[in-house]
Amino acid sequence: MRRVVLAGRGDLAEWRDAARALAAAGILPEEIDWREKSPEADLSFQRDAMPPAPAATRRPMTVPPVFVELAETVLCHSDPVRFSLLYRLLWRLQLDRQLLEVASDEDVVRARLMAKNVRRDAHKMTAFVRFKETGAAAAGRRKFIAWFEPDHHIVRRTAPFFQRRFTDMDWLIATPKGSAAWDGERLTIKDEPCEKPNLSDVTDELWRTYYASIFNPARLKVKAMQAEMPKKYWKNLPEADLIPGLIASAESKVREMAAREATQSLPFHDRLQQAARHLPTEAAAPAGTLDALRAEAAICTRCPLHANATQTVFGEGPPDAQVMFVGEQPGDQEDIAGRPFVGPAGRLLDQVIAEAGIDRSKLYITNAVKHFKYEPRGKRRIHQKPNMGEVKHCRWWLNLEMQLVKPKLIVAMGATALAALTDAKQRLQDIRGQAMAMEGGRTLFVTVHPSYLLRIPDERLKAEEFARFRDDMLNIQQLMTAIG
Ligand code: URA
């Protein structure tokens, strides 16, 4: 039996040189007793500890690149069997080049598992190293030190990560398995085990206070937390001794939070309460009038859209208007003004109806949905199309408006208005520009929504669509003349 002693600090070249020489001399895996030098021993032994190079008797062995990659990682593992395992795989690969693809092979399984443990350990190191400032370094650079206890020989592997991440400070990461240091120019890796430095300072208290205040008991998932931060890493984290207490009190904290929540009103609640307080106990407007309906709609909570809107934007116009125009929903400006069609789409509509000879003051103008639906994006509120559920909830108000105003002609502007006014599943473009009979002896005229015209990017198409919209308004004007 031949004894081979290696330093084994995750150094591929060290093992590769030994394995090459042994394989070239035809030394079989079972003839070698691989040993790892104890960490305390003088590491300068490396070269002397190699057996005298056996005479080469065979052609050099070759391996697929994937083996080199695997070996590089496995050699970082702290299990002493790693040397013999890799040497056996090296021999077996000469007979079977596809061996590493055999997922059930015992040696392959073991090597892959060891590689996985190494990668996991390296990942934990990148996550749990906590630097402490130790004073100023040369050229005004700041100087930091950290202590970490890895399971495997991963200092060399992970050092480039810290070099990239903390390039503008000087740092030293000390571990029982060697150290890595960066001074802005050179990365120095040493294999000698380090002593644990005393790193506690005032920033620990600061960090602990911060950690305790951002800890959210309602989000606590102990299993996931322990999987991500196994207990063995805790002892070097300043916040670690807080964690058991925070976990133990999490349940009661969540209950407290829930109790507090219940007494805090939602942002829109005050607005509704205020509106309700101003509602006269006796309706100011006689029941069954448009004004009474408007007052009721002002505190509507039939669907969630009321929660984020500034106010209900109800229809406006003469209570006995012959013609009712129905849009989709108030936009940003309408939401603030509390009136329909006063923003860009409204200005366009005003212009086109005026050109067609229609007097806006004679129209009752309303929307299918009475609250502004939007998505906040920075300081802007981006229009969101109401869904069918919201349209159906709001139909309640639209139907009551129609019952009270009793228009003879109703103009649906856009698909949402059409959907709110009729259950028929006709496509807007199929019925656009036609006067159709509605129940109750009314006439329905369908056209596009003016916002559609504002969004057309192509100038030629835009001009065509404007012309069609003008024609629609001229037709409506004629229908208005016909109904008197
Ligand atoms: N778009 C609508 O559908 N209605 C408005 O009130 C404003 C823009």
Coordinates of C-alpha atoms and ligand atoms in Angstrom, one line a residue:
M1 CA 0.0 0.0 0.0
R2 CA 1.4 3.4 -1.0
R3 CA 0.6 6.3 1.4
V4 CA 0.0 9.7 -0.3
V5 CA -0.4 12.8 2.0
L6 CA -1.8 16.0 0.6
A7 CA -2.5 19.4 2.1
G8 CA -6.0 19.1 0.5
R9 CA -7.1 22.7 0.7
G10 CA -9.2 22.5 -2.4
D11 CA -6.2 22.7 -4.7
L12 CA -6.9 20.8 -7.9
A13 CA -3.3 21.1 -9.1
E14 CA -2.0 19.4 -6.0
W15 CA -4.3 16.3 -6.4
R16 CA -4.0 16.3 -10.2
D17 CA -0.2 16.2 -10.1
A18 CA -0.2 13.3 -7.7
A19 CA -2.9 11.4 -9.5
R20 CA -1.2 11.8 -12.9
A21 CA 2.1 10.4 -11.6
L22 CA 0.4 7.5 -9.8
A23 CA -1.8 6.6 -12.8
A24 CA 1.1 6.9 -15.2
A25 CA 3.0 4.4 -13.0
G26 CA -0.1 2.1 -13.1
I27 CA -0.8 2.3 -9.4
L28 CA -4.4 1.0 -8.9
P29 CA -6.9 2.8 -6.7
E30 CA -6.9 0.1 -4.1
E31 CA -3.2 0.3 -3.7
I32 CA -3.2 3.9 -2.4
D33 CA -3.8 5.1 1.1
W34 CA -4.7 8.8 0.6
R35 CA -4.2 11.0 3.7
E36 CA -4.8 14.6 4.5
K37 CA -2.2 16.5 6.4
S38 CA -3.7 17.9 9.7
P39 CA -4.4 21.6 9.4
E40 CA -2.1 22.4 12.3
A41 CA 0.9 20.9 10.6
D42 CA 3.4 23.0 8.7
L43 CA 2.0 23.3 5.2
S44 CA 5.3 23.6 3.5
F45 CA 5.5 19.8 3.6
Q46 CA 3.4 19.6 0.5
R47 CA 6.1 18.8 -2.0
D48 CA 8.1 16.5 0.4
A49 CA 5.0 14.5 1.3
M50 CA 4.6 13.3 -2.3
P51 CA 5.9 9.8 -2.9
P52 CA 8.9 9.6 -5.1
A53 CA 7.5 9.8 -8.6
P54 CA 6.9 6.3 -9.8
A55 CA 8.3 5.5 -13.2
A56 CA 5.8 6.1 -15.9
T57 CA 4.7 2.8 -17.4
R58 CA 1.5 3.8 -19.1
R59 CA 0.1 6.4 -21.4
P60 CA -1.3 9.5 -19.6
M61 CA -5.0 9.1 -18.7
T62 CA -7.5 11.5 -20.2
V63 CA -10.8 12.7 -18.8
P64 CA -13.8 14.6 -20.1
P65 CA -13.9 18.4 -19.0
V66 CA -16.9 17.7 -16.8
F67 CA -14.8 15.5 -14.6
V68 CA -12.2 18.3 -14.1
E69 CA -15.1 20.6 -13.1
L70 CA -16.5 18.0 -10.7
A71 CA -13.0 17.3 -9.2
E72 CA -12.3 21.0 -8.7
T73 CA -15.4 21.2 -6.5
V74 CA -15.2 17.8 -4.8
L75 CA -11.6 18.6 -3.7
C76 CA -12.9 21.5 -1.6
H77 CA -14.9 19.0 0.5
S78 CA -13.5 18.3 3.9
D79 CA -14.2 14.5 3.8
P80 CA -10.8 12.8 3.4
V81 CA -12.3 10.2 1.1
R82 CA -12.5 12.8 -1.7
F83 CA -8.9 12.0 -2.9
S84 CA -9.5 8.2 -3.3
L85 CA -13.1 8.7 -4.7
L86 CA -11.8 10.9 -7.5
Y87 CA -8.8 8.6 -8.2
R88 CA -11.2 5.7 -8.6
L89 CA -13.4 7.7 -10.9
L90 CA -10.4 8.7 -12.9
W91 CA -9.6 5.0 -13.5
R92 CA -13.2 4.0 -14.2
L93 CA -13.5 6.8 -16.7
Q94 CA -10.8 5.2 -18.8
L95 CA -13.2 2.2 -19.3
D96 CA -16.4 4.1 -19.5
R97 CA -16.3 7.7 -20.8
Q98 CA -20.0 8.2 -20.0
L99 CA -19.7 7.1 -16.4
L100 CA -20.5 10.5 -14.9
E101 CA -23.9 10.3 -16.6
V102 CA -24.9 7.2 -14.7
A103 CA -27.0 8.8 -12.1
S104 CA -27.3 5.6 -10.1
D105 CA -23.6 4.8 -9.8
E106 CA -22.5 4.9 -6.2
D107 CA -19.3 6.8 -6.8
V108 CA -21.0 9.3 -9.1
V109 CA -23.8 9.8 -6.6
R110 CA -21.3 10.4 -3.8
A111 CA -19.1 12.8 -5.8
R112 CA -22.1 14.8 -6.9
L113 CA -23.4 15.1 -3.4
M114 CA -20.1 16.3 -2.1
A115 CA -20.0 18.9 -4.9
K116 CA -23.5 20.0 -3.9
N117 CA -22.4 20.4 -0.3
V118 CA -19.4 22.5 -1.3
R119 CA -21.5 24.8 -3.5
R120 CA -24.1 25.2 -0.7
D121 CA -21.4 26.1 1.8
A122 CA -19.9 28.6 -0.6
H123 CA -23.4 30.1 -1.1
K124 CA -23.8 30.4 2.7
M125 CA -20.5 32.1 3.0
T126 CA -21.5 34.8 0.5
A127 CA -24.7 35.3 2.5
F128 CA -23.5 35.2 6.1
V129 CA -20.2 36.9 6.1
R130 CA -20.6 40.1 8.3
F131 CA -17.8 42.6 8.0
K132 CA -16.7 44.9 10.9
E133 CA -14.8 48.1 10.3
T134 CA -11.4 48.0 12.0
G135 CA -10.0 51.5 11.1
A136 CA -8.6 53.3 8.1
A137 CA -6.4 51.6 5.6
A138 CA -3.9 53.3 3.3
A139 CA -5.0 56.0 0.8
G140 CA -8.1 56.8 2.7
R141 CA -9.6 53.3 2.1
R142 CA -11.7 51.8 4.8
K143 CA -10.6 48.5 6.4
F144 CA -12.9 45.6 7.4
I145 CA -12.6 42.2 9.0
A146 CA -15.0 39.2 9.1
W147 CA -15.1 35.8 10.7
F148 CA -16.7 32.8 9.1
E149 CA -16.7 29.1 9.8
P150 CA -17.1 27.1 6.6
D151 CA -17.6 23.3 6.6
H152 CA -15.4 22.9 3.6
H153 CA -12.3 24.5 1.9
I154 CA -14.2 27.2 0.1
V155 CA -12.2 30.3 0.9
R156 CA -10.3 30.3 -2.4
R157 CA -13.6 29.6 -4.3
T158 CA -15.6 32.4 -2.8
A159 CA -12.8 35.1 -2.5
P160 CA -13.4 36.5 -6.0
F161 CA -17.0 37.1 -5.2
F162 CA -16.0 39.3 -2.3
Q163 CA -13.3 41.0 -4.4
R164 CA -16.0 41.9 -7.0
R165 CA -18.5 43.0 -4.4
F166 CA -16.3 44.9 -2.0
T167 CA -13.7 46.2 -4.3
D168 CA -13.4 49.7 -2.9
M169 CA -12.6 48.6 0.7
D170 CA -9.7 46.6 2.3
W171 CA -10.9 43.5 3.9
L172 CA -9.8 40.2 5.5
I173 CA -12.0 37.2 5.9
A174 CA -10.6 34.9 8.5
T175 CA -11.7 31.3 8.9
P176 CA -10.5 28.1 10.6
K177 CA -9.8 26.9 7.0
G178 CA -7.6 29.8 5.8
S179 CA -8.1 33.4 5.0
A180 CA -8.7 35.8 2.1
A181 CA -7.6 39.4 2.0
W182 CA -8.0 42.2 -0.5
D183 CA -6.2 45.5 -0.5
G184 CA -7.6 47.1 -3.7
E185 CA -4.8 45.5 -5.9
R186 CA -4.1 42.0 -4.7
L187 CA -6.2 39.2 -3.5
T188 CA -4.2 37.1 -1.0
I189 CA -5.3 33.6 0.0
K190 CA -3.7 31.8 2.8
D191 CA -4.3 28.2 3.9
E192 CA -3.2 28.6 7.6
P193 CA -6.2 28.4 10.0
C194 CA -7.0 31.6 11.7
E195 CA -8.0 32.3 15.3
K196 CA -11.4 33.8 15.8
P197 CA -11.0 37.6 16.3
N198 CA -13.1 39.5 18.8
L199 CA -15.4 41.4 16.5
S200 CA -18.2 42.6 18.8
D201 CA -18.6 46.4 18.8
V202 CA -21.3 49.1 19.1
T203 CA -22.6 48.4 15.6
D204 CA -23.8 45.0 16.8
E205 CA -26.4 46.7 19.0
L206 CA -27.4 48.9 16.1
W207 CA -27.8 45.9 13.9
R208 CA -29.7 44.0 16.5
T209 CA -32.2 46.9 16.9
Y210 CA -32.6 47.2 13.2
Y211 CA -33.1 43.4 12.8
A212 CA -35.7 43.2 15.6
S213 CA -37.6 46.2 14.1
I214 CA -37.8 44.8 10.5
F215 CA -38.7 41.3 11.8
N216 CA -42.2 40.6 10.6
P217 CA -43.9 38.0 12.7
A218 CA -46.7 37.6 10.2
R219 CA -44.3 36.5 7.6
L220 CA -42.5 34.0 9.8
K221 CA -41.8 30.6 8.3
V222 CA -39.5 28.8 10.7
K223 CA -38.7 25.9 8.5
A224 CA -37.8 28.0 5.5
M225 CA -35.8 30.3 7.8
Q226 CA -33.8 27.4 9.2
A227 CA -33.2 25.8 5.8
E228 CA -31.8 29.1 4.5
M229 CA -29.9 30.0 7.7
P230 CA -28.9 26.7 9.4
K231 CA -28.3 27.0 13.1
K232 CA -24.6 26.4 12.8
Y233 CA -24.2 29.8 11.2
W234 CA -26.2 31.6 13.8
K235 CA -23.4 31.9 16.4
N236 CA -21.4 34.3 14.3
L237 CA -24.4 36.6 13.5
P238 CA -25.0 39.5 16.0
E239 CA -28.8 39.0 15.6
A240 CA -28.7 35.3 16.3
D241 CA -29.6 35.3 20.0
L242 CA -32.6 37.5 19.2
I243 CA -34.1 35.0 16.8
P244 CA -35.5 32.3 19.3
G245 CA -37.3 35.1 21.3
L246 CA -38.7 36.7 18.1
I247 CA -40.0 33.3 17.0
A248 CA -41.5 32.5 20.4
S249 CA -43.3 35.8 20.5
A250 CA -44.4 35.8 16.8
E251 CA -47.8 34.3 17.3
S252 CA -48.9 36.8 20.0
K253 CA -47.5 39.7 17.9
V254 CA -49.6 38.6 14.9
R255 CA -52.7 38.5 17.1
E256 CA -51.8 42.0 18.4
M257 CA -51.3 43.2 14.8
A258 CA -54.7 41.8 13.7
A259 CA -56.4 43.5 16.7
R260 CA -54.8 46.8 15.8
E261 CA -55.7 46.5 12.2
A262 CA -59.3 46.0 13.0
T263 CA -59.5 49.3 14.7
Q264 CA -57.7 51.2 12.0
S265 CA -59.9 52.5 9.2
L266 CA -59.0 52.0 5.6
P267 CA -57.9 55.1 3.8
F268 CA -61.2 55.6 2.0
H269 CA -63.3 54.9 5.1
D270 CA -63.0 58.4 6.5
R271 CA -64.1 59.8 3.2
L272 CA -67.2 57.6 3.2
Q273 CA -67.9 58.5 6.8
Q274 CA -67.6 62.1 6.0
A275 CA -69.9 61.8 3.0
A276 CA -72.4 59.9 5.1
R277 CA -72.4 62.5 7.8
H278 CA -73.2 65.2 5.2
L279 CA -76.1 63.2 3.9
P280 CA -79.2 64.8 5.3
T281 CA -81.3 62.4 7.3
E282 CA -84.3 63.4 5.2
A283 CA -83.2 63.2 1.5
A284 CA -82.7 66.8 0.4
A285 CA -83.9 65.8 -3.1
P286 CA -87.2 64.0 -3.3
A287 CA -86.8 60.3 -3.5
G288 CA -86.9 59.0 -7.0
T289 CA -85.2 62.0 -8.5
L290 CA -81.9 62.2 -10.2
D291 CA -80.4 64.4 -7.5
A292 CA -81.4 61.8 -4.8
L293 CA -79.8 59.1 -7.0
R294 CA -76.6 61.1 -7.3
A295 CA -76.4 61.6 -3.5
E296 CA -76.8 57.8 -3.0
A297 CA -74.2 57.0 -5.6
A298 CA -71.8 59.4 -3.9
I299 CA -71.3 56.8 -1.1
C300 CA -71.5 53.7 -3.3
T301 CA -69.4 50.8 -2.2
R302 CA -70.9 48.2 -4.5
C303 CA -67.5 47.2 -5.9
P304 CA -63.9 47.7 -4.7
L305 CA -63.3 50.5 -7.2
H306 CA -64.6 53.0 -4.8
A307 CA -61.7 52.4 -2.5
N308 CA -59.0 54.1 -4.5
A309 CA -61.0 56.6 -6.5
T310 CA -61.4 60.2 -5.2
Q311 CA -65.1 60.3 -5.7
T312 CA -68.1 58.9 -7.6
V313 CA -68.4 60.6 -11.0
F314 CA -72.1 60.6 -11.7
G315 CA -73.8 61.5 -14.9
E316 CA -74.7 65.2 -15.6
G317 CA -77.1 67.0 -17.9
P318 CA -80.8 67.9 -18.0
P319 CA -82.8 65.4 -16.0
D320 CA -85.2 65.0 -18.9
A321 CA -82.6 64.9 -21.7
Q322 CA -83.8 63.3 -24.9
V323 CA -80.3 62.0 -25.6
M324 CA -77.9 60.1 -23.3
F325 CA -74.2 59.6 -24.1
V326 CA -72.5 56.7 -22.2
G327 CA -68.7 56.4 -21.9
E328 CA -66.5 53.9 -20.2
Q329 CA -65.4 55.3 -16.8
P330 CA -64.1 58.6 -15.5
G331 CA -60.4 59.3 -16.2
D332 CA -57.8 60.9 -14.0
Q333 CA -59.1 64.5 -14.5
E334 CA -62.8 63.5 -14.2
D335 CA -62.0 61.7 -10.9
I336 CA -60.6 64.9 -9.5
A337 CA -63.2 67.2 -10.9
G338 CA -66.1 64.9 -10.1
R339 CA -67.6 65.5 -13.6
P340 CA -67.7 63.2 -16.7
F341 CA -65.8 64.0 -19.9
V342 CA -63.8 67.0 -18.8
G343 CA -60.3 65.6 -19.6
P344 CA -58.7 65.1 -23.1
A345 CA -61.4 62.7 -24.3
G346 CA -64.1 65.1 -23.2
R347 CA -62.4 68.0 -25.0
L348 CA -62.3 66.0 -28.2
L349 CA -65.9 64.9 -27.8
D350 CA -66.9 68.6 -27.2
Q351 CA -65.1 69.7 -30.4
V352 CA -66.6 67.0 -32.6
I353 CA -70.2 67.3 -31.3
A354 CA -70.0 71.1 -31.7
E355 CA -68.9 70.7 -35.3
A356 CA -71.8 68.4 -35.9
G357 CA -74.2 71.0 -34.4
I358 CA -74.9 69.1 -31.2
D359 CA -75.3 71.2 -28.1
R360 CA -73.6 69.5 -25.1
S361 CA -75.9 71.2 -22.6
K362 CA -78.8 69.3 -24.1
L363 CA -77.2 65.9 -23.5
Y364 CA -77.1 63.8 -20.4
I365 CA -73.6 62.4 -20.3
T366 CA -72.6 59.6 -18.1
N367 CA -70.3 56.5 -17.8
A368 CA -70.8 52.7 -17.6
V369 CA -68.7 52.7 -14.5
K370 CA -68.7 55.5 -12.0
H371 CA -65.4 55.2 -10.3
F372 CA -61.9 55.7 -11.8
K373 CA -60.0 52.5 -12.1
Y374 CA -56.3 52.9 -12.3
E375 CA -52.9 51.5 -11.4
P376 CA -50.5 53.8 -9.6
R377 CA -47.2 54.2 -11.4
G378 CA -44.9 56.6 -9.6
K379 CA -46.8 59.8 -9.5
R380 CA -49.1 58.9 -12.3
R381 CA -52.4 57.0 -12.3
I382 CA -52.6 54.7 -15.3
H383 CA -56.1 54.0 -16.6
Q384 CA -57.2 50.4 -16.3
K385 CA -60.1 49.0 -18.2
P386 CA -63.0 48.0 -15.9
N387 CA -63.7 44.3 -16.0
M388 CA -67.2 42.7 -16.7
G389 CA -67.9 42.2 -13.0
E390 CA -67.3 45.9 -12.3
V391 CA -69.4 46.9 -15.3
K392 CA -72.2 44.7 -14.0
H393 CA -72.1 46.1 -10.5
C394 CA -72.3 49.6 -11.9
R395 CA -75.1 48.8 -14.2
W396 CA -77.3 49.3 -11.2
W397 CA -76.7 53.1 -11.4
L398 CA -76.8 53.3 -15.2
N399 CA -80.2 51.5 -15.3
L400 CA -81.6 53.9 -12.7
E401 CA -80.3 56.9 -14.6
M402 CA -82.0 55.6 -17.8
Q403 CA -85.3 55.0 -15.9
L404 CA -85.2 58.5 -14.5
V405 CA -84.0 60.5 -17.5
K406 CA -85.9 58.4 -20.0
P407 CA -83.8 59.3 -23.0
K408 CA -85.1 58.4 -26.5
L409 CA -81.7 58.0 -28.0
I410 CA -78.7 56.4 -26.2
V411 CA -75.2 56.7 -27.7
A412 CA -72.8 54.0 -26.5
M413 CA -69.2 55.2 -26.9
G414 CA -66.9 52.2 -26.9
A415 CA -67.1 48.5 -26.1
T416 CA -67.6 48.9 -22.3
A417 CA -70.6 51.2 -22.8
L418 CA -72.0 48.8 -25.3
A419 CA -71.5 45.8 -22.8
A420 CA -73.2 47.9 -20.0
L421 CA -76.2 48.7 -22.2
T422 CA -76.9 45.4 -23.9
D423 CA -76.4 41.8 -23.1
A424 CA -76.1 41.0 -26.8
K425 CA -72.6 39.8 -27.7
Q426 CA -72.2 41.8 -30.8
R427 CA -68.9 43.2 -31.7
L428 CA -68.7 47.0 -31.8
Q429 CA -67.3 47.2 -35.3
D430 CA -70.3 45.1 -36.6
I431 CA -72.9 47.5 -35.3
R432 CA -71.1 50.8 -35.3
G433 CA -72.9 53.7 -36.9
Q434 CA -76.3 52.0 -37.0
A435 CA -79.4 53.1 -35.1
M436 CA -80.9 50.0 -33.4
A437 CA -84.1 49.5 -31.5
M438 CA -83.7 49.0 -27.7
E439 CA -86.2 47.8 -25.2
G440 CA -88.5 50.5 -23.9
G441 CA -88.9 52.0 -27.4
R442 CA -85.4 53.6 -27.2
T443 CA -82.9 53.9 -30.0
L444 CA -79.3 52.8 -29.5
F445 CA -76.5 54.2 -31.6
V446 CA -73.0 52.7 -31.2
T447 CA -69.7 54.5 -32.0
V448 CA -66.1 54.3 -30.8
H449 CA -64.8 56.0 -27.6
P450 CA -63.1 59.3 -28.2
S451 CA -60.0 58.1 -26.3
Y452 CA -59.5 55.5 -29.0
L453 CA -59.0 58.3 -31.5
L454 CA -56.4 59.9 -29.2
R455 CA -54.4 56.7 -29.0
I456 CA -54.0 55.9 -32.8
P457 CA -50.3 56.3 -33.6
D458 CA -50.7 56.1 -37.4
E459 CA -51.6 59.6 -38.8
R460 CA -53.5 58.3 -41.9
L461 CA -55.6 55.9 -39.9
K462 CA -56.1 58.6 -37.3
A463 CA -57.5 60.9 -39.9
E464 CA -59.8 58.2 -41.3
E465 CA -61.1 57.3 -37.9
F466 CA -61.7 61.0 -37.0
A467 CA -63.7 61.4 -40.2
R468 CA -65.8 58.3 -39.3
F469 CA -66.4 59.6 -35.8
R470 CA -67.5 63.0 -37.3
D471 CA -69.9 61.1 -39.6
D472 CA -71.3 59.2 -36.6
M473 CA -71.9 62.5 -34.8
L474 CA -73.7 64.0 -37.8
N475 CA -75.9 60.9 -37.9
I476 CA -76.7 61.4 -34.2
Q477 CA -77.5 65.0 -34.8
Q478 CA -80.0 63.9 -37.5
L479 CA -81.5 61.4 -35.2
M480 CA -81.8 64.1 -32.6
T481 CA -83.7 66.3 -35.0
A482 CA -85.9 63.4 -36.0
I483 CA -86.9 62.7 -32.3
G484 CA -87.5 66.3 -31.8
Ligands
URA1 N1 -63.5 58.5 -20.6 C1 -64.7 58.1 -20.3 O1 -65.2 57.0 -20.7 N2 -65.5 58.9 -19.5 C2 -65.0 60.0 -19.0 O2 -65.7 60.6 -18.2 C3 -63.7 60.4 -19.4 C4 -63.0 59.6 -20.2

